[in-house]
XYZ file of C-alpha atoms in Angstrom:
748
model
C 0.000 0.000 0.000
C 2.901 2.346 -0.697
C 0.725 4.789 -2.610
C -1.363 5.454 0.525
C 0.641 4.324 3.566
C 3.323 7.011 3.149
C 0.737 9.819 3.476
C 0.259 12.055 6.493
C -3.486 11.431 6.933
C -3.527 7.675 6.231
C -4.586 6.467 9.672
C -3.088 3.150 10.727
C -1.912 2.129 7.239
C 1.444 3.786 7.924
C 1.721 1.926 11.238
C 2.548 -1.319 9.389
C 5.550 0.379 7.793
C 6.713 2.008 11.051
C 4.877 2.072 14.397
C 6.460 5.471 15.204
C 4.171 7.003 12.563
C 1.279 7.264 15.044
C 3.179 9.631 17.372
C 2.042 13.243 16.795
C -0.152 12.065 13.928
C -2.343 14.412 11.899
C -5.208 12.086 12.842
C -6.468 12.674 16.355
C -8.627 9.548 16.309
C -9.024 6.812 13.693
C -11.564 4.027 13.742
C -10.573 1.260 11.326
C -13.404 -0.434 9.448
C -11.661 -2.817 7.066
C -8.876 -3.144 4.510
C -7.913 -5.853 2.052
C -4.612 -6.336 0.329
C -3.508 -9.018 -2.078
C -0.563 -9.516 -4.355
C 1.488 -12.012 -6.278
C 5.199 -11.757 -7.032
C 7.603 -14.177 -8.692
C 10.605 -14.624 -10.915
C 9.158 -17.743 -12.539
C 7.565 -15.937 -15.429
C 5.391 -13.077 -16.502
C 1.640 -13.016 -16.030
C -0.577 -13.696 -19.067
C -3.501 -11.425 -18.239
C -5.165 -11.640 -21.643
C -4.938 -15.432 -21.784
C -6.205 -15.729 -18.229
C -9.186 -13.446 -18.868
C -10.016 -15.305 -22.064
C -10.053 -18.646 -20.251
C -12.228 -17.217 -17.507
C -14.576 -15.684 -20.078
C -14.853 -19.028 -21.904
C -15.336 -20.829 -18.580
C -12.429 -23.108 -19.452
C -10.510 -25.177 -16.893
C -7.507 -23.167 -15.721
C -3.974 -24.510 -15.449
C -0.677 -22.962 -14.432
C 0.044 -22.454 -18.127
C -2.950 -20.147 -18.323
C -1.393 -17.876 -15.674
C 2.309 -17.736 -16.515
C 4.468 -17.211 -19.508
C 7.494 -19.071 -18.141
C 11.034 -17.729 -18.227
C 13.924 -20.020 -18.972
C 15.054 -20.458 -15.373
C 16.135 -23.611 -13.584
C 14.947 -22.627 -10.098
C 12.234 -20.139 -9.350
C 10.752 -18.140 -6.467
C 7.115 -17.246 -6.148
C 4.700 -15.789 -3.629
C 1.204 -16.326 -4.935
C -1.006 -15.420 -3.461
C -0.365 -13.207 -0.478
C -3.558 -11.844 1.030
C -4.529 -9.992 4.153
C -7.687 -8.608 5.659
C -7.382 -5.881 8.237
C -10.268 -5.813 10.616
C -11.671 -3.368 13.138
C -9.285 -1.282 15.197
C -8.482 2.253 16.258
C -5.687 4.749 16.719
C -5.824 7.519 19.346
C -3.498 10.424 19.928
C -3.814 10.727 23.706
C -1.890 13.987 23.473
C 0.771 15.289 21.150
C 3.410 13.125 22.800
C 1.664 9.795 23.389
C -0.392 7.693 20.975
C -1.815 4.174 21.031
C -3.415 1.906 18.456
C -5.206 -1.430 18.414
C -5.196 -3.362 15.139
C -6.446 -6.733 13.910
C -5.373 -8.585 10.810
C -5.867 -11.931 9.057
C -3.037 -12.971 6.736
C -2.312 -15.767 4.331
C 0.737 -16.526 2.183
C 1.725 -19.253 -0.267
C 5.413 -19.134 -1.187
C 7.900 -21.240 -3.178
C 11.650 -20.793 -2.753
C 14.348 -22.120 -5.102
C 12.012 -24.719 -6.578
C 13.098 -26.433 -9.774
C 10.810 -25.162 -12.530
C 10.252 -28.626 -13.929
C 9.321 -29.997 -10.501
C 6.965 -27.089 -9.939
C 5.283 -27.532 -13.277
C 5.183 -31.278 -12.962
C 3.294 -31.023 -9.676
C 0.857 -28.297 -10.693
C 0.368 -29.221 -14.382
C -0.282 -32.910 -15.177
C 0.102 -32.179 -18.901
C 3.522 -30.563 -18.529
C 5.541 -33.691 -19.130
C 3.237 -34.957 -21.849
C 3.255 -31.670 -23.661
C 7.041 -31.524 -23.318
C 7.327 -34.163 -26.038
C 10.183 -36.217 -24.634
C 12.105 -37.581 -21.721
C 13.949 -35.231 -19.282
C 15.814 -35.274 -16.006
C 15.296 -33.141 -12.924
C 17.844 -32.307 -10.214
C 16.772 -30.077 -7.345
C 18.297 -29.344 -3.950
C 17.324 -27.090 -1.021
C 13.888 -26.057 -2.211
C 10.929 -25.063 -0.070
C 7.195 -24.600 -0.167
C 5.642 -22.702 2.762
C 2.010 -21.706 3.127
C 0.138 -20.434 6.155
C -2.810 -18.452 7.400
C -2.724 -16.650 10.722
C -4.396 -13.890 12.678
C -2.951 -10.930 14.532
C -4.062 -8.627 17.316
C -1.628 -5.739 17.734
C -1.204 -3.052 20.380
C 0.982 -0.108 19.341
C 2.457 2.755 21.311
C 4.129 5.848 19.889
C 6.034 8.408 21.934
C 7.565 11.778 21.029
C 11.046 11.991 22.540
C 12.235 15.318 21.091
C 10.087 18.195 19.865
C 12.377 21.187 20.071
C 12.456 23.810 17.364
C 13.847 22.325 14.188
C 14.269 18.796 15.515
C 11.639 16.117 16.136
C 12.167 12.493 17.150
C 9.596 9.822 17.917
C 9.723 6.093 18.577
C 7.101 3.413 18.284
C 6.601 -0.246 19.096
C 3.922 -2.762 18.227
C 3.352 -5.961 20.203
C 1.206 -8.596 18.487
C -0.500 -11.740 19.557
C -0.237 -14.211 16.648
C -2.922 -16.857 16.265
C -1.951 -19.715 13.966
C -4.805 -21.067 11.839
C -2.982 -23.459 9.575
C 0.316 -24.006 7.826
C 1.967 -26.355 5.362
C 5.682 -26.694 4.676
C 7.623 -28.853 2.252
C 11.418 -28.781 2.358
C 13.384 -30.733 -0.162
C 16.970 -31.714 0.466
C 17.370 -33.607 -2.787
C 15.417 -34.772 -5.812
C 16.983 -36.748 -8.680
C 14.262 -37.611 -11.167
C 13.878 -38.842 -14.726
C 10.681 -38.454 -16.708
C 9.623 -41.031 -19.301
C 7.042 -39.879 -21.768
C 5.909 -43.324 -22.837
C 4.751 -44.280 -19.358
C 4.006 -40.762 -18.096
C 6.123 -41.643 -15.081
C 8.661 -39.791 -12.997
C 11.406 -42.053 -11.602
C 12.930 -40.593 -8.381
C 16.232 -41.736 -6.887
C 17.821 -40.780 -3.548
C 14.857 -38.553 -2.802
C 14.591 -36.765 0.550
C 11.650 -34.464 1.193
C 10.173 -33.243 4.511
C 6.481 -32.438 4.634
C 4.922 -30.817 7.746
C 1.619 -29.196 8.674
C -0.906 -28.868 11.465
C -3.576 -30.303 9.145
C -1.668 -33.420 8.029
C -4.209 -35.788 9.605
C -7.158 -34.286 7.757
C -8.173 -34.356 4.173
C -8.198 -30.527 4.035
C -5.534 -28.293 2.635
C -4.235 -25.266 4.443
C -6.911 -23.133 2.775
C -9.846 -25.538 3.135
C -11.924 -27.361 5.675
C -12.072 -24.790 8.463
C -15.574 -23.917 9.615
C -16.597 -20.395 10.512
C -16.759 -21.222 14.213
C -13.356 -22.877 14.107
C -11.873 -19.943 12.206
C -13.269 -17.532 14.823
C -11.816 -19.569 17.687
C -8.417 -19.800 16.010
C -8.451 -16.083 15.232
C -8.735 -15.216 18.906
C -7.390 -18.393 20.515
C -4.632 -20.971 20.407
C -6.246 -23.916 18.671
C -3.956 -23.891 15.674
C -0.904 -22.246 17.210
C 0.151 -19.060 18.947
C 3.054 -16.695 19.188
C 4.278 -13.211 19.908
C 5.502 -10.763 17.308
C 5.901 -7.094 16.742
C 7.504 -4.084 15.077
C 9.822 -1.343 16.290
C 10.873 1.916 14.656
C 11.656 5.613 14.917
C 10.957 8.862 13.035
C 13.219 11.898 12.723
C 11.860 15.121 11.244
C 13.800 18.233 10.278
C 11.573 21.294 10.675
C 13.500 24.406 9.581
C 10.347 26.539 9.366
C 8.650 25.367 12.557
C 7.745 28.956 13.563
C 5.623 29.176 10.413
C 3.265 26.612 11.905
C 2.449 28.578 15.053
C -0.538 30.836 15.598
C -2.315 32.866 18.284
C -5.891 32.025 19.185
C -8.342 32.370 22.069
C -5.936 34.185 24.360
C -3.034 31.807 23.803
C 0.113 32.580 21.832
C 2.468 30.460 19.734
C 0.126 27.487 19.501
C 1.536 24.697 17.359
C -0.641 23.836 14.375
C -0.873 20.049 14.608
C -3.288 19.886 11.681
C -0.538 20.056 9.035
C 2.831 18.355 8.507
C 5.606 20.620 9.755
C 8.666 18.854 8.387
C 10.830 19.530 5.373
C 12.597 16.179 5.620
C 11.609 13.034 7.468
C 13.783 9.968 8.002
C 12.501 6.685 9.394
C 13.737 3.211 10.170
C 11.839 0.162 11.359
C 12.068 -3.571 11.730
C 8.710 -5.241 11.139
C 7.176 -8.702 11.510
C 9.468 -9.893 14.259
C 8.518 -13.218 15.847
C 6.791 -16.461 14.916
C 3.955 -18.905 15.631
C 4.552 -22.146 17.511
C 2.273 -24.985 16.380
C 2.173 -27.473 19.277
C -1.142 -29.271 18.906
C -1.459 -32.992 18.402
C -2.443 -32.290 14.797
C 0.976 -30.811 14.079
C 2.769 -33.646 12.286
C 5.791 -34.077 10.104
C 6.398 -36.590 7.386
C 9.692 -37.460 5.738
C 9.655 -39.061 2.296
C 12.851 -40.866 1.231
C 14.154 -43.572 -1.021
C 13.480 -44.522 -4.628
C 10.193 -44.794 -6.487
C 8.149 -43.455 -9.315
C 5.254 -41.081 -9.714
C 2.830 -40.326 -12.507
C 2.335 -36.718 -13.473
C -1.377 -37.223 -14.037
C -1.751 -38.482 -10.470
C 0.693 -36.192 -8.629
C -1.227 -32.928 -8.694
C -4.175 -34.435 -6.841
C -2.045 -36.247 -4.251
C -0.104 -33.497 -2.471
C -2.949 -31.465 -0.993
C -3.057 -33.315 2.348
C -1.066 -35.747 4.364
C -3.346 -38.788 4.135
C -3.539 -38.778 0.371
C 0.120 -37.908 0.019
C 1.305 -40.677 2.333
C -0.884 -43.356 0.749
C 0.151 -42.380 -2.739
C 3.883 -42.190 -1.933
C 3.902 -45.554 -0.177
C 2.057 -47.146 -3.063
C 4.862 -45.967 -5.359
C 7.704 -47.417 -3.320
C 8.785 -44.566 -1.064
C 9.342 -44.703 2.649
C 7.193 -42.232 4.598
C 8.007 -41.602 8.256
C 5.714 -39.439 10.361
C 6.102 -37.827 13.773
C 4.453 -35.331 16.129
C 6.646 -32.304 16.697
C 6.178 -28.645 17.510
C 7.062 -26.287 14.723
C 7.817 -22.559 14.678
C 6.458 -20.774 11.645
C 8.516 -17.595 11.255
C 7.150 -14.185 10.296
C 8.485 -12.317 7.238
C 10.865 -10.067 9.195
C 12.078 -7.060 7.218
C 13.876 -3.743 7.676
C 12.340 -0.597 6.212
C 14.296 2.610 5.707
C 12.492 5.656 4.373
C 13.019 9.268 3.405
C 10.106 11.647 2.941
C 10.811 15.080 1.435
C 8.402 17.979 1.152
C 8.979 19.463 -2.282
C 6.622 22.406 -2.005
C 3.134 23.035 -0.683
C 1.291 19.697 -0.597
C 3.720 17.867 -2.899
C 6.064 15.230 -1.462
C 8.354 12.453 -2.594
C 9.006 9.307 -0.567
C 11.784 6.760 -0.946
C 11.354 3.494 0.969
C 13.596 0.454 0.883
C 12.437 -2.938 2.150
C 15.189 -5.409 2.971
C 14.419 -9.000 3.897
C 15.871 -10.075 7.259
C 14.217 -13.509 7.466
C 16.137 -16.719 6.801
C 14.899 -17.969 3.425
C 15.657 -21.584 4.401
C 13.539 -21.690 7.568
C 9.874 -22.582 7.833
C 7.977 -19.370 7.240
C 7.550 -16.567 4.752
C 9.643 -13.580 3.701
C 9.335 -10.503 1.513
C 11.366 -9.873 -1.597
C 13.699 -6.916 -1.131
C 12.708 -3.825 -3.061
C 13.037 -0.037 -3.206
C 10.089 2.255 -3.940
C 9.961 5.905 -4.986
C 6.547 7.524 -4.456
C 5.795 11.091 -5.507
C 2.492 12.166 -4.002
C 0.030 14.978 -3.536
C -1.161 14.841 0.066
C -3.885 16.841 1.851
C -6.278 16.206 4.687
C -9.185 15.360 2.370
C -7.454 13.895 -0.655
C -4.134 12.316 -1.524
C -2.741 10.393 -4.452
C 0.608 8.603 -4.758
C 2.394 7.064 -7.731
C 4.733 4.359 -6.389
C 7.454 3.040 -8.697
C 9.243 -0.048 -7.347
C 12.320 -1.990 -8.296
C 11.945 -5.639 -7.197
C 15.337 -7.195 -6.544
C 14.082 -10.785 -6.795
C 12.562 -10.523 -10.242
C 14.830 -7.598 -11.190
C 11.816 -5.846 -12.619
C 10.055 -2.497 -12.346
C 6.508 -2.219 -11.116
C 4.340 0.878 -10.936
C 1.003 1.741 -9.418
C -1.283 4.369 -8.028
C -2.948 4.826 -4.656
C -5.637 7.331 -3.790
C -7.439 8.339 -0.631
C -10.558 10.433 -0.223
C -11.121 11.201 3.472
C -11.142 7.696 5.016
C -11.680 5.656 1.830
C -8.678 4.411 -0.112
C -7.872 2.055 -2.962
C -5.006 1.396 -5.269
C -2.280 -0.877 -6.473
C 1.483 -0.884 -6.065
C 1.774 -3.137 -9.123
C -1.059 -2.333 -11.465
C 0.790 -2.954 -14.738
C -0.141 -6.610 -14.355
C -3.803 -5.532 -14.310
C -3.433 -3.443 -17.442
C -1.067 -5.460 -19.585
C 0.956 -8.660 -20.008
C 4.596 -9.494 -19.312
C 4.581 -8.365 -15.663
C 6.027 -10.386 -12.793
C 3.351 -9.511 -10.311
C 0.057 -7.908 -9.535
C -1.367 -6.091 -6.508
C -4.609 -4.540 -5.367
C -5.802 -3.017 -2.105
C -8.693 -1.045 -0.715
C -10.119 -0.084 2.662
C -12.006 2.371 4.800
C -11.590 4.070 8.144
C -13.251 6.891 10.019
C -10.760 9.750 10.556
C -11.111 12.503 13.115
C -8.322 14.884 12.190
C -6.654 17.731 13.994
C -7.835 21.053 12.657
C -6.770 24.603 13.243
C -9.716 26.476 14.786
C -11.644 28.534 12.239
C -11.501 32.301 12.649
C -13.677 33.806 9.931
C -13.241 37.451 10.946
C -9.510 37.172 11.656
C -9.639 38.534 15.198
C -7.825 35.520 16.679
C -10.960 34.370 18.455
C -12.196 31.040 17.116
C -15.663 30.827 15.603
C -16.895 28.437 18.281
C -16.126 31.020 21.005
C -16.591 34.263 19.060
C -19.675 36.075 20.423
C -19.555 38.574 17.548
C -18.853 36.473 14.433
C -18.048 38.511 11.376
C -16.909 41.505 13.440
C -13.284 41.997 14.353
C -13.068 42.024 18.125
C -10.805 41.078 20.969
C -10.278 37.946 23.032
C -10.994 39.839 26.283
C -14.508 40.467 24.955
C -14.981 36.999 23.395
C -14.474 38.301 19.885
C -16.580 41.459 20.263
C -15.189 44.968 19.811
C -13.692 46.688 22.792
C -16.325 49.096 24.322
C -15.770 52.855 24.672
C -18.123 54.025 27.445
C -17.100 57.704 27.462
C -16.970 57.934 23.652
C -13.511 59.453 23.648
C -12.200 57.074 21.008
C -10.209 55.045 23.511
C -11.338 51.499 24.297
C -12.276 50.788 27.897
C -9.651 48.053 28.130
C -6.903 50.662 27.869
C -8.853 53.733 29.074
C -7.624 54.763 32.523
C -10.751 56.904 32.925
C -13.406 54.832 31.102
C -16.346 56.958 32.284
C -14.781 60.390 31.674
C -13.852 61.563 28.193
C -10.157 62.134 27.938
C -7.222 62.365 25.622
C -5.057 59.697 24.030
C -2.051 61.461 25.550
C -3.231 60.435 29.028
C -4.707 57.021 28.130
C -8.241 58.336 28.107
C -8.082 60.692 31.078
C -8.460 64.525 30.914
C -5.212 66.289 30.064
C -5.698 70.045 29.522
C -2.049 70.807 28.821
C -1.617 67.722 26.589
C 1.567 66.713 28.315
C 0.603 63.004 28.648
C -0.001 63.382 32.372
C -3.629 63.128 33.410
C -4.957 66.211 35.146
C -5.788 64.219 38.252
C -2.136 63.434 38.791
C -0.625 66.453 36.988
C 1.064 68.762 39.521
C 0.842 71.535 36.958
C -2.366 70.766 35.033
C -2.287 74.101 33.165
C 1.388 73.974 32.173
C 2.799 71.283 29.955
C 5.685 69.391 31.387
C 7.382 66.035 31.048
C 6.023 62.885 32.690
C 9.201 62.587 34.725
C 8.443 65.997 36.283
C 4.889 65.059 37.177
C 3.602 67.190 34.325
C 5.387 70.392 35.423
C 7.803 72.403 33.241
C 11.502 72.804 33.945
C 12.552 76.091 32.366
C 16.216 75.966 33.343
C 16.507 72.255 32.389
C 18.182 71.351 35.666
C 15.954 68.296 36.275
C 13.972 70.046 38.997
C 10.393 70.968 38.216
C 9.724 74.694 38.343
C 7.132 74.121 41.030
C 9.884 72.790 43.268
C 12.681 75.006 41.903
C 13.496 78.065 44.050
C 15.577 79.345 41.139
C 13.438 78.240 38.147
C 15.441 80.312 35.647
C 18.893 79.288 36.811
C 20.122 75.754 36.501
C 20.953 74.409 39.877
C 21.113 71.257 41.903
C 18.619 69.240 43.908
C 20.687 69.857 47.072
C 19.850 73.585 46.818
C 16.286 73.051 45.508
C 17.237 74.019 41.997
C 19.492 76.976 42.816
C 23.127 77.262 41.764
C 26.132 77.779 44.031
C 28.393 79.772 41.734
C 31.276 80.259 44.162
C 31.003 76.714 45.504
C 30.966 77.713 49.137
C 28.000 75.514 50.003
C 25.592 78.409 50.126
C 23.142 78.701 47.202
C 23.248 81.927 45.258
C 19.747 82.883 46.322
C 20.840 83.179 49.956
C 24.511 83.928 49.375
C 25.209 87.625 50.065
C 28.359 87.269 47.955
C 27.395 84.679 45.290
C 30.549 85.257 43.253
C 33.003 84.999 46.155
C 33.282 82.097 48.522
C 32.698 82.810 52.139
C 31.677 81.105 55.343
C 28.116 80.459 56.415
C 28.636 82.757 59.418
C 29.021 85.692 56.997
C 26.184 84.473 54.682
C 28.696 83.381 52.084
C 30.802 86.535 52.040
C 34.545 86.644 52.647
C 36.309 88.806 55.278
C 39.338 89.971 53.346
C 40.930 91.994 56.131
C 39.960 89.500 58.844
C 38.437 92.090 61.138
C 35.266 90.065 61.753
C 33.212 92.209 59.442
C 32.322 90.515 56.115
C 33.277 92.356 52.979
C 29.677 93.002 52.013
C 29.160 95.154 55.108
C 32.754 96.198 55.691
C 33.149 99.860 54.786
C 36.869 99.229 54.670
C 37.170 95.648 53.332
C 40.926 95.802 52.834
C 41.751 97.446 56.163
C 41.066 95.888 59.531
C 38.627 97.875 61.533
C 36.061 97.530 64.229
C 32.615 96.053 64.108
C 31.168 99.185 65.625
C 32.792 101.243 62.894
C 31.542 98.956 60.077
C 34.890 97.322 59.650
C 36.837 100.537 59.241
C 39.600 101.745 61.518
C 38.491 104.345 64.085
C 39.508 108.041 63.516
C 42.305 108.732 65.944
C 41.948 111.192 68.795
C 44.798 113.285 67.413
C 42.995 113.658 64.101
C 39.822 114.617 65.844
C 41.723 117.239 67.836
C 43.358 118.656 64.734
C 39.986 118.873 63.025
C 38.504 120.580 66.100
C 41.400 123.012 66.141
C 41.044 123.696 62.449
C 37.363 124.591 62.932
C 38.225 127.778 64.902
C 41.704 128.381 63.557
C 40.639 128.671 59.963
C 40.395 132.387 58.995
C 38.367 134.146 56.283
C 38.327 137.704 55.206
C 35.798 139.669 57.242
C 32.263 139.226 55.970
C 33.520 137.164 53.013
C 34.019 133.473 52.024
C 37.615 134.033 50.945
C 40.123 131.923 52.885
C 43.122 133.770 54.113
C 46.390 132.444 52.750
C 47.809 131.940 56.161
C 45.164 129.194 56.665
C 46.421 127.166 53.633
C 48.953 125.368 55.803
C 46.209 124.191 58.126
C 44.013 123.075 55.220
C 46.900 121.218 53.598
C 47.289 119.289 56.851
C 43.656 118.329 56.619
C 44.190 117.235 52.987
C 46.777 114.808 54.341
C 44.226 113.478 56.820
C 41.715 112.931 53.975
C 44.329 111.001 52.003
C 45.016 108.868 55.052
C 41.346 108.045 55.630
C 40.315 107.318 52.057
C 37.312 105.228 53.091
C 35.814 108.245 54.884
C 34.100 111.292 53.558
C 34.229 114.708 55.178
C 31.290 116.738 56.359
C 32.047 120.479 56.195
C 29.629 122.575 58.283
C 29.744 126.409 58.085
C 28.617 128.564 61.126
C 28.464 132.361 61.889
C 27.792 134.660 64.807
C 24.642 136.755 65.001
C 26.088 139.938 63.501
C 24.038 140.860 60.478
C 20.807 139.433 59.184
C 20.003 135.810 59.659
C 19.579 135.332 55.921
C 22.960 136.849 55.112
C 24.590 134.753 57.827
C 23.094 131.529 56.368
C 24.413 132.382 52.912
C 27.823 133.287 54.278
C 28.060 129.995 56.196
C 27.259 128.008 53.097
C 29.737 129.899 50.974
C 32.557 129.469 53.467
C 31.908 125.659 53.636
C 31.969 125.580 49.872
C 35.262 127.492 49.755
C 36.847 124.860 51.990
C 35.524 122.089 49.771
C 36.849 123.800 46.670
C 40.260 124.079 48.200
C 40.325 120.361 49.010
C 39.181 119.490 45.478
C 41.997 121.676 44.135
C 44.349 119.499 46.128
C 43.065 116.244 44.503
C 40.340 115.204 46.869
C 37.343 113.706 45.104
C 34.343 115.954 45.165
C 32.010 113.088 46.185
C 33.982 112.670 49.400
C 33.109 116.188 50.486
C 29.669 117.245 51.717
C 28.972 120.836 52.751
C 26.226 122.387 54.792
C 25.604 125.960 56.030
C 23.875 126.615 59.334
C 24.249 130.406 59.689
C 23.828 131.571 63.267
C 21.473 128.738 64.213
C 23.994 126.481 65.960
C 26.170 128.623 68.261
C 28.714 126.956 70.514
C 29.188 130.052 72.723
C 27.418 133.249 73.585
C 27.241 135.951 71.006
C 27.247 138.671 73.706
C 30.966 138.730 74.007
C 33.664 139.123 71.436
C 35.266 135.862 72.542
C 31.998 134.017 72.209
C 31.334 135.451 68.795
C 34.820 134.394 67.675
C 34.016 130.761 68.643
C 30.724 130.844 66.798
C 32.448 131.969 63.558
C 33.769 128.534 62.563
C 33.930 125.828 59.853
C 33.642 122.364 61.472
C 35.186 119.405 59.604
C 34.407 115.757 60.591
C 35.224 112.373 59.020
C 32.201 110.164 58.434
C 31.351 106.775 56.928
C 28.499 106.854 54.477
C 25.421 104.893 55.455
C 25.027 103.393 51.941
C 28.552 102.057 51.811
């Protein structure tokens, strides 16, 4: 069944080639109904289909000559017929790693090995010798004739060992109970015979032939005389014989595109699609039909024919069907026939199958399978002829067709066929040329039916990755969370509820459906600055100076600073931020609010009126005016002389003023207050003017000597501030004065 059994949806038919085929099968469950398979193969001669059909049509008596066109070979090999009926069974993929199958089968085989062609034709065709037209001799050694029918009940298990990415490996084993129904075996060690046409007799010398069967005591052949009830009991019991057999094998698949066969559905991702083959190349190896049937019943007898005697061709064909007739006939012709009761093991046709299956493209494949016989051809039992088959095929879940082409190594001939499957019905032939024409060495036909329940990828008509059987909104693209229905949008803001952080309040996409007035992607409810756009990292607040501190927290929002100083800089690096540093460009201690004390007098430079000269705190950091200077200034106030009634300084007072210029140069951080005063002689108005003019004259003199004008302040008081009585000349002299005092400016 090579045209069908190599397919991926062929149920249990592939199990007989390799039990590992059921592991991770495309069929989830298979219920076998029936299958029949029959074939004939030989190297004796080609089949004469036209002659055979003509004889059947004319209702003529058939002979072996009507079937074969004989080749010119001394010894021949033939299996005709081989037939099997596969009965009810099942295959079940428990999961994608473990599979089991139960199968039943009834088999029958009739096989000749290394039989002399003349002996074969003499036995099966009484007219062979007569039609030969003369005498001939026959010499044959080590030939066999084995025929049997038996039943099988098989239990198979397949297991996936490796299913990882590109590599897949599975193993399988089948254990069978073998129920022997009947067998017949003839083994010839030697036949030396001469045929004489005149007497239609075959003279045998030194003949030694062993004949054994479990039906030797009856008149039935291996294919006759078994009632329906007896057949049923032998099929399931041990009446004829029993044994244990089985198969073992493995599959390796190379799956370079395994990701291609994954899909997402019903909330699950990367689901493997088990409904289709996933391999590019598959290799398999199996050993099948291991074991044998032991016939131990009392009916199992052996007979050994030896000695010399003669046989007639016209009588021989009707005398070898059963032991009783055979023994009586042989003894009547002079041979010795010894019989015994002995258990016999009838061996199964053990073979090794190696296969390669390659996916060409799409649903097109090519399979190469070699069958190599492992059974001993000389033992009691059957065997297959070694062959190699190439099968291109088109293979889908519903329909497949294969075109097997086989080279048979026994007959050294080519056979070709076709096999087709529609769902669970299949039929075909691996060797159909014998059905269509003549000159073929074999013929084959098979057919069967099973009920397949295949793996299928869930249907998803609307493509929303929710299968039709679950989709509550078929035909509408939806989401798994809503069983295939569209995602709702309660607040009608265009954002589905499943992702809308505020599903009942219309919002903006920037804030996942929540209100966001400044469109900064931070919802108003959590935006620290809902009216000013800012980055998410800043809680929605801006950062004008880009120092990583939101303006709302930044004491210096327009100057880049550090978090340690709440966004303010520390330009001079004295640990005091510029916003509180009284001297932000010069480092100073905290005790002086960040200002230095250059002269070290305990008065910081920012308040020190004399920052480069040590002074006193009470005098704003400047040195105190000495007592001597104060005395000289007090002396100068009354010693300074003007022309009477005028603001002109007498020259004799220049020396005194020059001394005061020296004092001003010594106390450069001070300014001088020049106050003019008069006595009460004259009008008050004139006295006020005179006092002002005299103070100004003093100032002008100092300016002429290089003293800055802004260091000199003048004021006139007239007669308003006397220091003595104006009733005496001495008192009036004291009141006519220009007072000079050193001061520190308040705004310094």
